[in-house]
Every structure is written in structure tokens, then in C-alpha cells.
XYZ file of N, CA and C in Angstrom:
810
model
N 55.089 75.443 123.435
C 56.164 75.132 122.478
C 56.635 73.697 122.678
N 56.859 72.984 121.575
C 57.280 71.595 121.659
C 58.760 71.530 122.016
N 59.130 70.735 123.023
C 60.536 70.620 123.374
C 61.301 69.898 122.288
N 62.584 70.191 122.127
C 63.357 69.540 121.074
C 63.549 68.063 121.360
N 63.565 67.254 120.286
C 63.856 65.833 120.397
C 65.347 65.643 120.205
N 65.948 64.849 121.059
C 67.378 64.635 121.004
C 67.681 63.201 120.620
N 68.924 62.949 120.218
C 69.346 61.589 119.946
C 69.417 61.290 118.461
N 70.160 60.217 118.129
C 70.379 59.833 116.747
C 69.079 59.480 116.060
N 68.219 58.703 116.747
C 66.977 58.262 116.128
C 66.123 59.444 115.711
N 65.989 60.426 116.599
C 65.159 61.576 116.285
C 65.744 62.378 115.135
N 67.064 62.503 115.127
C 67.702 63.296 114.084
C 67.469 62.680 112.713
N 67.499 61.352 112.654
C 67.328 60.684 111.380
C 65.890 60.755 110.904
N 64.924 60.625 111.840
C 63.526 60.594 111.441
C 62.950 61.981 111.207
N 63.612 63.009 111.689
C 63.083 64.370 111.550
C 63.106 64.811 110.095
N 62.253 65.709 109.759
C 62.235 66.276 108.416
C 62.267 67.776 108.510
N 62.416 68.430 107.360
C 62.433 69.886 107.361
C 61.093 70.431 107.831
N 60.018 69.745 107.461
C 58.698 70.154 107.912
C 58.480 69.710 109.346
N 57.530 70.357 110.003
C 57.198 69.977 111.365
C 56.661 68.553 111.379
N 57.190 67.669 112.244
C 56.690 66.295 112.292
C 55.259 66.258 112.806
N 54.517 65.242 112.375
C 53.143 65.082 112.832
C 53.109 64.603 114.282
N 53.996 63.645 114.619
C 54.045 63.075 115.974
C 55.463 63.177 116.505
N 55.583 63.615 117.751
C 56.877 63.646 118.435
C 56.742 62.894 119.755
N 57.687 62.006 119.990
C 57.725 61.232 121.231
C 58.944 61.684 122.018
N 58.730 62.090 123.250
C 59.802 62.664 124.057
C 59.982 61.888 125.362
N 61.125 61.223 125.484
C 61.526 60.545 126.725
C 60.397 59.674 127.276
N 59.832 58.834 126.423
C 58.682 58.021 126.805
C 59.125 56.744 127.516
N 58.552 56.523 128.685
C 58.702 55.276 129.427
C 57.308 54.698 129.640
N 57.147 53.390 129.440
C 55.865 52.734 129.673
C 56.061 51.605 130.675
N 55.135 51.510 131.611
C 55.259 50.556 132.703
C 54.019 49.679 132.807
N 54.239 48.457 133.270
C 53.194 47.610 133.837
C 53.553 47.448 135.304
N 52.802 48.109 136.152
C 53.207 48.154 137.552
C 54.515 48.894 137.681
N 55.501 48.258 138.276
C 56.819 48.885 138.430
C 57.794 48.467 137.335
N 57.359 47.604 136.445
C 58.251 47.081 135.411
C 58.205 47.960 134.166
N 59.349 48.470 133.760
C 59.444 49.310 132.567
C 59.546 48.423 131.326
N 58.633 48.625 130.389
C 58.628 47.866 129.139
C 59.207 48.704 128.005
N 58.943 50.012 128.028
C 59.508 50.958 127.066
C 60.366 51.934 127.851
N 61.578 52.202 127.365
C 62.551 52.940 128.152
C 63.131 54.131 127.377
N 62.696 55.309 127.713
C 63.326 56.530 127.225
C 63.332 56.714 125.729
N 62.199 56.491 125.070
C 62.142 56.570 123.603
C 61.941 58.013 123.154
N 62.750 58.433 122.202
C 62.622 59.730 121.532
C 62.538 59.479 120.031
N 61.416 59.853 119.424
C 61.225 59.631 117.996
C 60.350 60.721 117.412
N 60.434 60.880 116.105
C 59.536 61.768 115.373
C 58.989 61.016 114.167
N 57.720 61.259 113.844
C 57.075 60.621 112.701
C 56.523 61.692 111.777
N 56.914 61.622 110.530
C 56.497 62.615 109.545
C 55.114 62.322 108.980
N 54.496 63.366 108.481
C 53.225 63.220 107.795
C 53.456 62.555 106.440
N 52.425 61.891 105.947
C 52.449 61.267 104.625
C 53.648 60.333 104.461
N 53.794 59.433 105.419
C 54.872 58.454 105.354
C 54.466 57.219 106.143
N 55.163 56.108 105.880
C 54.954 54.872 106.623
C 56.237 54.560 107.375
N 56.123 54.370 108.678
C 57.256 53.986 109.513
C 57.002 52.598 110.069
N 57.959 51.690 109.883
C 57.861 50.334 110.416
C 58.676 50.235 111.699
N 58.101 49.584 112.696
C 58.806 49.308 113.945
C 59.085 47.814 113.977
N 60.361 47.460 114.022
C 60.767 46.059 113.969
C 61.597 45.723 115.197
N 61.718 44.432 115.454
C 62.489 43.967 116.597
C 61.992 42.607 117.033
N 62.755 41.897 117.867
C 62.346 40.553 118.295
C 61.107 40.586 119.169
N 60.465 39.444 119.324
C 59.278 39.341 120.169
C 59.620 39.760 121.594
N 58.686 40.502 122.209
C 58.870 40.898 123.596
C 59.784 42.086 123.814
N 60.101 42.825 122.742
C 61.038 43.938 122.885
C 60.346 45.262 123.171
N 59.008 45.282 123.240
C 58.290 46.508 123.572
C 57.647 47.218 122.402
N 57.679 46.613 121.200
C 57.130 47.273 120.010
C 55.650 47.585 120.167
N 54.869 46.563 120.503
C 53.421 46.749 120.590
C 53.032 47.658 121.744
N 53.742 47.539 122.846
C 53.467 48.436 123.985
C 53.718 49.880 123.585
N 54.814 50.120 122.884
C 55.110 51.477 122.430
C 54.011 51.976 121.513
N 53.563 51.128 120.578
C 52.523 51.549 119.646
C 51.258 51.945 120.394
N 50.887 51.164 121.406
C 49.678 51.445 122.176
C 49.808 52.745 122.976
N 51.021 53.133 123.278
C 51.229 54.404 123.980
C 50.925 55.596 123.081
N 50.989 55.403 121.767
C 50.821 56.520 120.842
C 49.380 56.993 120.721
N 48.417 56.191 121.216
C 47.036 56.683 121.255
C 46.359 56.373 122.596
N 47.166 56.176 123.600
C 46.703 55.991 124.976
C 45.931 54.694 125.181
N 46.135 53.708 124.323
C 45.554 52.393 124.562
C 46.279 51.670 125.688
N 47.528 52.008 125.918
C 48.306 51.353 126.961
C 47.642 51.497 128.325
N 47.047 52.649 128.562
C 46.489 52.903 129.881
C 45.182 52.161 130.137
N 44.677 51.427 129.134
C 43.487 50.611 129.366
C 43.814 49.348 130.160
N 45.093 49.016 130.284
C 45.527 47.836 131.037
C 45.698 48.218 132.504
N 45.101 47.469 133.442
C 45.279 47.783 134.863
C 46.749 47.842 135.243
N 47.127 48.796 136.048
C 48.487 49.061 136.569
C 49.403 49.691 135.532
N 48.937 49.843 134.279
C 49.805 50.407 133.246
C 49.819 51.936 133.334
N 50.986 52.526 133.087
C 51.093 53.979 133.051
C 52.331 54.370 132.263
N 52.406 55.642 131.908
C 53.539 56.153 131.142
C 54.090 57.409 131.799
N 55.339 57.701 131.476
C 55.926 59.007 131.761
C 56.521 59.521 130.463
N 56.736 60.814 130.377
C 57.192 61.411 129.133
C 56.021 62.028 128.391
N 56.187 62.229 127.099
C 55.158 62.930 126.335
C 55.070 62.388 124.915
N 53.848 62.476 124.355
C 53.613 62.191 122.942
C 52.877 63.397 122.380
N 53.535 64.122 121.484
C 52.959 65.341 120.914
C 52.340 65.047 119.561
N 51.091 65.447 119.392
C 50.394 65.360 118.112
C 50.021 66.766 117.691
N 50.605 67.214 116.591
C 50.333 68.565 116.090
C 50.492 69.616 117.180
N 51.552 69.480 117.964
C 51.883 70.508 118.943
C 51.213 70.385 120.292
N 50.420 69.313 120.534
C 49.776 69.128 121.827
C 50.120 67.758 122.390
N 50.410 67.717 123.682
C 50.727 66.458 124.349
C 49.428 65.678 124.565
N 49.321 64.489 123.973
C 48.083 63.714 124.101
C 47.854 63.243 125.528
N 48.889 63.288 126.353
C 48.744 62.926 127.764
C 48.516 64.163 128.648
N 48.315 65.310 128.030
C 48.078 66.536 128.784
C 46.758 66.486 129.529
N 46.612 67.262 130.592
C 45.404 67.217 131.429
C 44.136 67.659 130.718
N 44.267 68.415 129.656
C 43.082 68.912 128.948
C 42.699 68.051 127.745
N 43.452 66.966 127.511
C 43.177 66.127 126.341
C 42.161 65.037 126.690
N 41.129 64.924 125.868
C 40.078 63.929 126.041
C 40.499 62.657 125.314
N 40.567 61.533 126.040
C 41.124 60.312 125.477
C 40.326 59.831 124.264
N 39.006 60.010 124.251
C 38.198 59.592 123.101
C 38.605 60.377 121.857
N 38.876 61.656 122.019
C 39.306 62.478 120.891
C 40.678 62.054 120.413
N 41.572 61.710 121.348
C 42.909 61.237 120.977
C 42.800 60.001 120.100
N 41.953 59.049 120.498
C 41.836 57.803 119.748
C 41.088 57.987 118.436
N 40.300 59.041 118.326
C 39.690 59.365 117.041
C 40.740 59.905 116.083
N 41.623 60.737 116.585
C 42.641 61.360 115.742
C 43.804 60.416 115.439
N 43.993 59.426 116.305
C 45.057 58.434 116.114
C 44.394 57.062 116.132
N 44.002 56.581 114.953
C 43.298 55.312 114.864
C 44.245 54.136 115.021
N 43.655 52.969 115.344
C 44.487 51.779 115.565
C 43.793 50.541 115.026
N 44.605 49.662 114.412
C 44.144 48.379 113.900
C 45.017 47.299 114.524
N 44.374 46.213 114.989
C 45.089 45.214 115.762
C 45.476 44.004 114.910
N 46.169 43.071 115.562
C 46.731 41.928 114.849
C 45.657 41.058 114.213
N 44.622 40.753 114.948
C 43.532 39.946 114.418
C 42.354 40.842 114.037
N 41.683 40.545 112.936
C 40.509 41.342 112.572
C 39.481 41.346 113.703
N 38.927 42.517 113.992
C 37.985 42.648 115.100
C 36.689 43.330 114.670
N 36.039 42.830 113.612
C 34.735 43.421 113.270
C 33.717 43.072 114.351
N 32.712 43.919 114.509
C 31.654 43.636 115.465
C 30.709 42.611 114.833
N 30.624 41.400 115.383
C 29.920 40.302 114.701
C 28.421 40.503 114.569
N 27.832 41.310 115.445
C 26.376 41.518 115.374
C 25.997 42.682 114.468
N 26.985 43.336 113.862
C 26.719 44.485 113.007
C 26.943 44.137 111.541
N 26.283 44.872 110.677
C 26.506 44.723 109.246
C 27.838 45.372 108.859
N 28.198 45.186 107.599
C 29.416 45.816 107.083
C 29.338 47.329 107.254
N 28.236 47.929 106.829
C 28.093 49.384 106.921
C 28.085 49.851 108.375
N 27.401 49.125 109.240
C 27.350 49.510 110.647
C 28.726 49.439 111.299
N 29.543 48.475 110.897
C 30.897 48.376 111.431
C 31.702 49.625 111.110
N 31.611 50.068 109.863
C 32.369 51.262 109.483
C 31.854 52.482 110.231
N 30.544 52.627 110.317
C 29.947 53.792 110.969
C 30.130 53.781 112.478
N 30.468 52.619 113.046
C 30.611 52.532 114.498
C 31.676 53.480 115.026
N 32.681 53.749 114.209
C 33.737 54.645 114.653
C 33.290 56.078 114.843
N 32.121 56.424 114.288
C 31.621 57.794 114.364
C 30.793 58.051 115.612
N 30.447 57.024 116.348
C 29.487 57.175 117.439
C 29.944 58.145 118.512
N 31.220 58.094 118.846
C 31.695 58.964 119.907
C 32.217 60.299 119.423
N 32.034 60.573 118.132
C 32.579 61.797 117.537
C 31.472 62.828 117.382
N 31.354 63.710 118.348
C 30.271 64.691 118.319
C 30.443 65.706 117.206
N 31.653 65.814 116.662
C 31.881 66.769 115.574
C 31.430 66.209 114.234
N 31.101 64.902 114.176
C 30.743 64.268 112.905
C 29.309 63.759 112.907
N 28.448 64.318 113.782
C 27.040 63.947 113.794
C 26.447 64.273 112.418
N 25.783 63.326 111.835
C 25.338 63.520 110.466
C 24.023 62.778 110.231
N 23.359 63.128 109.134
C 22.144 62.408 108.780
C 22.516 61.126 108.025
N 21.491 60.368 107.675
C 21.723 59.065 107.050
C 22.516 59.191 105.750
N 22.162 60.162 104.924
C 22.864 60.320 103.658
C 24.339 60.645 103.879
N 24.610 61.511 104.840
C 25.999 61.865 105.135
C 26.767 60.671 105.686
N 26.114 59.891 106.550
C 26.777 58.700 107.089
C 27.073 57.702 105.972
N 26.135 57.535 105.060
C 26.368 56.616 103.946
C 27.563 57.071 103.107
N 27.690 58.375 102.914
C 28.824 58.906 102.146
C 30.135 58.663 102.877
N 30.109 58.822 104.200
C 31.310 58.577 104.998
C 31.707 57.103 104.926
N 30.711 56.221 105.023
C 30.982 54.780 104.946
C 31.593 54.429 103.597
N 31.015 54.962 102.528
C 31.549 54.652 101.198
C 32.980 55.173 101.060
N 33.218 56.387 101.501
C 34.560 56.970 101.396
C 35.579 56.132 102.174
N 35.209 55.701 103.363
C 36.139 54.904 104.171
C 36.421 53.563 103.511
N 35.396 52.936 102.966
C 35.584 51.654 102.294
C 36.411 51.819 101.022
N 36.224 52.912 100.320
C 37.043 53.171 99.135
C 38.502 53.366 99.527
N 38.735 54.118 100.591
C 40.118 54.334 101.033
C 40.764 53.028 101.476
N 39.957 52.111 102.001
C 40.469 50.814 102.443
C 40.481 49.787 101.305
N 40.226 50.238 100.080
C 40.245 49.371 98.896
C 39.294 48.187 99.056
N 38.106 48.443 99.627
C 37.156 47.377 99.905
C 35.784 47.636 99.284
N 35.541 48.855 98.830
C 34.207 49.223 98.367
C 33.701 48.317 97.251
N 34.509 48.073 96.245
C 34.075 47.269 95.098
C 33.672 45.866 95.548
N 34.372 45.328 96.535
C 34.110 43.962 96.981
C 32.861 43.839 97.855
N 32.475 44.920 98.541
C 31.378 44.790 99.513
C 30.200 45.714 99.228
N 30.218 46.471 98.144
C 29.161 47.465 97.925
C 27.770 46.843 97.828
N 27.693 45.547 97.441
C 26.411 44.855 97.382
C 26.150 44.020 98.630
N 27.010 44.177 99.633
C 26.884 43.370 100.861
C 26.876 44.252 102.106
N 26.579 45.523 101.933
C 26.672 46.471 103.051
C 25.748 46.108 104.198
N 24.626 45.464 103.901
C 23.658 45.134 104.940
C 23.774 43.695 105.427
N 24.845 43.021 105.011
C 25.111 41.668 105.494
C 26.053 41.723 106.686
N 26.099 40.644 107.441
C 26.967 40.580 108.605
C 28.427 40.660 108.192
N 29.208 41.415 108.944
C 30.645 41.516 108.675
C 31.346 40.179 108.875
N 30.740 39.293 109.655
C 31.346 37.981 109.905
C 31.398 37.129 108.646
N 30.597 37.474 107.640
C 30.584 36.697 106.403
C 31.759 37.028 105.484
N 32.488 38.072 105.789
C 33.639 38.452 104.974
C 34.819 37.538 105.257
N 35.740 37.470 104.303
C 36.970 36.704 104.514
C 37.846 37.406 105.541
N 38.870 36.712 106.014
C 39.757 37.302 107.019
C 40.428 38.570 106.524
N 40.891 38.545 105.271
C 41.527 39.732 104.714
C 40.565 40.883 104.549
N 39.343 40.565 104.129
C 38.321 41.603 104.001
C 37.948 42.174 105.369
N 37.869 41.317 106.371
C 37.568 41.797 107.714
C 38.650 42.747 108.220
N 39.912 42.450 107.918
C 40.977 43.341 108.377
C 40.911 44.681 107.664
N 40.619 44.666 106.371
C 40.462 45.934 105.659
C 39.208 46.675 106.120
N 38.189 45.934 106.546
C 37.012 46.574 107.132
C 37.393 47.300 108.425
N 38.243 46.684 109.226
C 38.707 47.336 110.463
C 39.518 48.589 110.139
N 40.294 48.533 109.064
C 41.023 49.719 108.633
C 40.040 50.802 108.188
N 38.996 50.404 107.448
C 37.976 51.374 107.030
C 37.299 51.996 108.235
N 37.015 51.208 109.250
C 36.389 51.731 110.464
C 37.282 52.774 111.123
N 38.585 52.496 111.142
C 39.522 53.466 111.715
C 39.609 54.722 110.865
N 39.499 54.574 109.538
C 39.615 55.718 108.643
C 38.358 56.575 108.603
N 37.231 56.042 109.053
C 35.957 56.763 108.959
C 35.977 58.086 109.711
N 36.750 58.166 110.776
C 36.811 59.402 111.559
C 37.853 60.377 111.033
N 38.454 60.056 109.875
C 39.476 60.908 109.267
C 40.636 61.170 110.236
N 41.266 60.115 110.745
C 42.374 60.318 111.684
C 43.586 60.931 110.998
N 44.426 61.557 111.794
C 45.685 62.086 111.266
C 46.783 61.038 111.245
N 46.636 60.032 112.109
C 47.642 58.985 112.245
C 46.922 57.646 112.300
N 47.501 56.631 111.650
C 46.962 55.273 111.714
C 48.050 54.343 112.232
N 47.736 53.629 113.320
C 48.648 52.670 113.927
C 48.183 51.261 113.579
N 49.111 50.390 113.194
C 48.767 49.009 112.863
C 49.729 48.070 113.579
N 49.160 47.153 114.360
C 49.966 46.213 115.147
C 49.909 44.836 114.499
N 50.953 44.477 113.763
C 51.029 43.189 113.075
C 49.735 42.921 112.282
N 49.331 43.816 111.395
C 48.003 43.707 110.786
C 47.816 42.532 109.842
N 48.911 41.895 109.410
C 48.764 40.776 108.477
C 49.215 39.451 109.078
N 49.477 39.426 110.395
C 50.037 38.226 111.019
C 49.124 37.016 110.889
N 47.807 37.246 110.844
C 46.868 36.120 110.779
C 46.264 35.943 109.395
N 46.837 36.602 108.377
C 46.252 36.569 107.038
C 47.051 35.678 106.097
N 46.372 35.193 105.060
C 47.037 34.410 104.030
C 47.823 35.346 103.112
N 48.723 34.802 102.272
C 49.578 35.664 101.435
C 48.813 36.625 100.538
N 47.700 36.183 99.942
C 46.950 37.068 99.042
C 46.330 38.230 99.819
N 45.769 37.938 100.975
C 45.187 39.001 101.794
C 46.279 39.937 102.308
N 47.427 39.370 102.647
C 48.549 40.188 103.090
C 48.957 41.174 102.005
N 49.009 40.691 100.758
C 49.369 41.562 99.637
C 48.388 42.712 99.500
N 47.101 42.445 99.659
C 46.098 43.498 99.531
C 46.260 44.553 100.623
N 46.542 44.116 101.851
C 46.747 45.084 102.934
C 48.000 45.905 102.679
N 49.060 45.267 102.207
C 50.289 45.997 101.916
C 50.071 47.009 100.799
N 49.322 46.636 99.776
C 49.011 47.578 98.699
C 48.216 48.761 99.236
N 47.327 48.477 100.175
C 46.544 49.543 100.796
C 47.447 50.502 101.558
N 48.392 49.967 102.310
C 49.304 50.832 103.059
C 50.127 51.701 102.116
N 50.500 51.134 100.980
C 51.253 51.918 99.993
C 50.421 53.102 99.507
N 49.128 52.886 99.309
C 48.247 53.970 98.865
C 48.020 54.995 99.974
N 47.888 54.538 101.200
C 47.586 55.437 102.307
C 48.753 56.357 102.657
N 49.956 55.976 102.264
C 51.131 56.766 102.641
C 51.039 58.210 102.153
N 50.286 58.449 101.082
C 50.175 59.813 100.553
C 49.061 60.609 101.225
N 48.344 59.979 102.164
C 47.201 60.631 102.774
C 47.323 60.830 104.279
N 48.173 60.081 104.929
C 48.119 59.985 106.376
C 49.465 59.511 106.918
N 49.709 59.750 108.193
C 50.894 59.206 108.858
C 50.579 57.792 109.325
N 51.385 56.823 108.893
C 51.150 55.420 109.233
C 52.349 54.888 110.016
N 52.051 54.187 111.119
C 53.087 53.507 111.902
C 52.662 52.056 112.019
N 53.514 51.140 111.589
C 53.177 49.720 111.592
C 54.221 48.931 112.374
N 53.767 48.098 113.290
C 54.624 47.122 113.952
C 54.566 45.842 113.132
N 55.711 45.293 112.792
C 55.747 44.051 112.035
C 56.958 43.224 112.428
N 56.769 41.904 112.455
C 57.887 40.997 112.706
C 58.543 40.587 111.394
N 57.937 40.984 110.285
C 58.365 40.553 108.961
C 59.236 41.633 108.330
N 60.537 41.392 108.274
C 61.463 42.390 107.733
C 61.208 42.634 106.246
N 60.815 41.590 105.519
C 60.514 41.774 104.096
C 59.310 42.703 103.934
N 58.327 42.564 104.817
C 57.170 43.445 104.763
C 57.575 44.881 105.072
N 58.392 45.062 106.084
C 58.859 46.408 106.419
C 59.573 47.035 105.233
N 60.396 46.233 104.548
C 61.123 46.750 103.387
C 60.182 47.134 102.259
N 59.074 46.392 102.115
C 58.133 46.658 101.024
C 57.278 47.889 101.278
N 56.839 48.108 102.509
C 55.794 49.115 102.738
C 56.281 50.406 103.392
N 57.466 50.410 104.010
C 57.820 51.561 104.842
C 58.850 52.477 104.206
N 58.747 53.748 104.547
C 59.757 54.730 104.161
C 60.901 54.743 105.162
N 60.544 54.548 106.433
C 61.517 54.574 107.512
C 61.269 53.398 108.440
N 62.309 52.985 109.130
C 62.173 51.883 110.072
C 62.864 52.227 111.382
N 62.359 51.616 112.446
C 62.900 51.784 113.792
C 63.170 50.399 114.353
N 64.374 50.175 114.862
C 64.716 48.885 115.461
C 64.667 49.005 116.974
N 63.763 48.213 117.568
C 63.600 48.171 119.017
C 64.333 46.962 119.591
N 64.885 47.116 120.784
C 65.492 46.005 121.514
C 65.423 46.318 122.996
N 64.856 45.397 123.767
C 64.748 45.561 125.221
C 64.097 46.886 125.604
N 63.079 47.278 124.865
C 62.314 48.464 125.210
C 62.914 49.779 124.791
N 64.035 49.739 124.078
C 64.729 50.969 123.673
C 64.908 51.006 122.163
N 65.027 52.214 121.619
C 65.339 52.377 120.203
C 66.843 52.241 120.023
N 67.237 51.276 119.234
C 68.654 51.071 118.952
C 69.088 51.884 117.742
N 68.206 51.911 116.726
C 68.560 52.632 115.504
C 67.286 52.969 114.740
N 67.303 54.078 114.038
C 66.164 54.491 113.233
C 66.669 55.252 112.017
N 65.960 55.106 110.908
C 66.365 55.821 109.709
C 65.620 55.330 108.497
N 65.966 55.828 107.309
C 65.352 55.329 106.076
C 65.479 53.810 105.999
N 64.423 53.155 105.584
C 64.394 51.693 105.630
C 65.528 51.065 104.845
N 65.777 51.560 103.640
C 66.828 50.935 102.836
C 68.188 51.057 103.503
N 68.442 52.179 104.162
C 69.721 52.348 104.842
C 69.820 51.470 106.085
N 68.737 51.420 106.870
C 68.786 50.633 108.100
C 68.981 49.156 107.789
N 68.382 48.672 106.691
C 68.483 47.257 106.371
C 69.770 46.890 105.645
N 70.354 47.826 104.918
C 71.544 47.485 104.120
C 72.839 48.066 104.683
N 72.718 49.172 105.432
C 73.920 49.791 105.993
C 73.677 50.214 107.452
N 73.301 49.264 108.308
C 73.037 49.625 109.709
C 74.295 50.138 110.389
N 74.110 51.086 111.287
C 75.253 51.669 111.991
C 75.592 50.925 113.268
N 74.596 50.270 113.846
C 74.799 49.587 115.120
C 74.933 48.080 114.872
N 75.892 47.459 115.542
C 76.126 46.032 115.302
C 74.936 45.174 115.740
N 74.144 45.665 116.714
C 72.954 44.916 117.129
C 71.892 44.945 116.035
N 71.763 46.078 115.358
C 70.841 46.154 114.229
C 71.277 45.211 113.123
N 72.553 45.221 112.824
C 73.075 44.348 111.772
C 72.822 42.888 112.108
N 73.026 42.515 113.363
C 72.800 41.129 113.770
C 71.339 40.745 113.595
N 70.437 41.679 113.871
C 69.011 41.369 113.746
C 68.578 41.284 112.284
N 68.953 42.252 111.482
C 68.464 42.270 110.098
C 69.124 41.171 109.260
N 70.248 40.655 109.693
C 70.890 39.551 108.974
C 70.481 38.188 109.521
N 69.611 38.185 110.520
C 69.043 36.947 111.017
C 69.863 36.207 112.048
N 70.849 36.872 112.662
C 71.666 36.189 113.662
C 70.951 36.042 114.993
N 69.877 36.817 115.208
C 69.005 36.591 116.358
C 67.648 37.187 116.056
N 66.674 36.864 116.909
C 65.340 37.425 116.763
C 64.344 36.496 116.132
């Protein structure tokens, strides 16, 4: 049984339906230094949640904890729990490869595999998924579906056998999103996905996130408050590794309850 989530942030983010992801008393460390401190949150299915806050406040570290990427760093560890569909992803019986298949992640800079073609990049996400072993025709269908979901199919359908490095920066980032979507994850994490993109490419990624909200749980870290307002249903304000406030984006940005949130969203710091 999932333990109850307590606190204002959890109460605001909770829905009548069972949340897809529950975070309970999460602390993240590098060595003995705590970067994330006692976070309790819930993330609903079919929604986009933006995590905002000043640089160095623990946003990206928290995001990496949601699919166990944090533990890839030497000396890094967590305490607490992250529940996905009723199971703690840090439980002793959970296989980390399966966790990362079910909770995909896209990073700040596009990371296509330079020696692979466009199609091979998308299919690369299937390699460790023994439940999705398929023949060539099935793999081709999966690649097409992922590229369509990433709003990239029309642009690359005649370039599937070309190097992914030949794509533009925005196309490469959407290719990385397609690679994450190929395994049909339940949750998609994005860490500043448009920070290195031009305005037109940024718009395309934001439009994609708007479309994905009806299919999957999306959590995005962004330093851009205007972007958070455009793409997210809910927002979370982080400061010094802790959640200060969380709630519907329009309310958090226009009627914040905490004076620290108000100071941040009005530009007095950060």
C-alpha cells in the first residue's frame, strides 16, 4: 500500500484519481551533502508539470532521482521513496533498466548517437527491452510511431538512413524525445530541453509537449517562467533543495501563497 503524501504541495498536486508518480520524503545526496531535502509531491497522469527555481536549487537533481539517473554519479544516493503505479522504483526488486524504460528522460543538449542513422537512434531505446523484441517490420513501425509522436516523421521520413548528426539542433532534440518515446514510457522527464535551441525550434518542442500532455505524464525542468506558463498544467517552485510551493500554474504565477514564490515569479531574485 502506498503511504499517504503529506504537506501543502502534495495536497495541491493530488487529484481524485490515483497519481501516476508519488514522491515521499525524498532526500538526494552527493556524498554527505544534501541537494534535495524532504520533497513530497504527486504527479498526475496526462498532465505537464513544470519545476522552476533559481540555478543550483536542486531542480535537475530532483528530476534525475525520478528515474534513478542520480545514482549514476559516484557518491550519490537517495533516501525516501518514488512510487510509480504503486511500486517504489528504489525497491530491492526493481530493475533499474526497466525503471528507465518506464520513465524516459531527455537532457538539456540534444544527445543523438552520432554514428547511428535517424532510424537506428530511435530504435536504440528498444535494445534493453526484452519485452519489445521484434522483427524488422515491427521495429520499423515502432520507429515511425515514435517519430510521429515527436512531430518529426514528416521532416525525416526520407532521411531515416542518414546520420542523425545531419539534423538541425531542434530536430535532434525531437529525435531524442522520439527515442525516449519508443519504449512507450509512462512518464517523460525533460531537463531544460530547449535551453540550447533557437526560438523556432523551441516553439516546435513546446507544441510537442502540448500534444503529449494527453498521452503521458510529463515533468519538465525549466528556467523560463514564460515557457512554464505556456506548456504546464501545474508548477512546482524549488528553493535550496526544497519545495516551497506547488499548484496549478496560473495560480502559482498570479496568486502565489508564499512570499518567496512571489519574489521569484516577479523577478526580484533568481
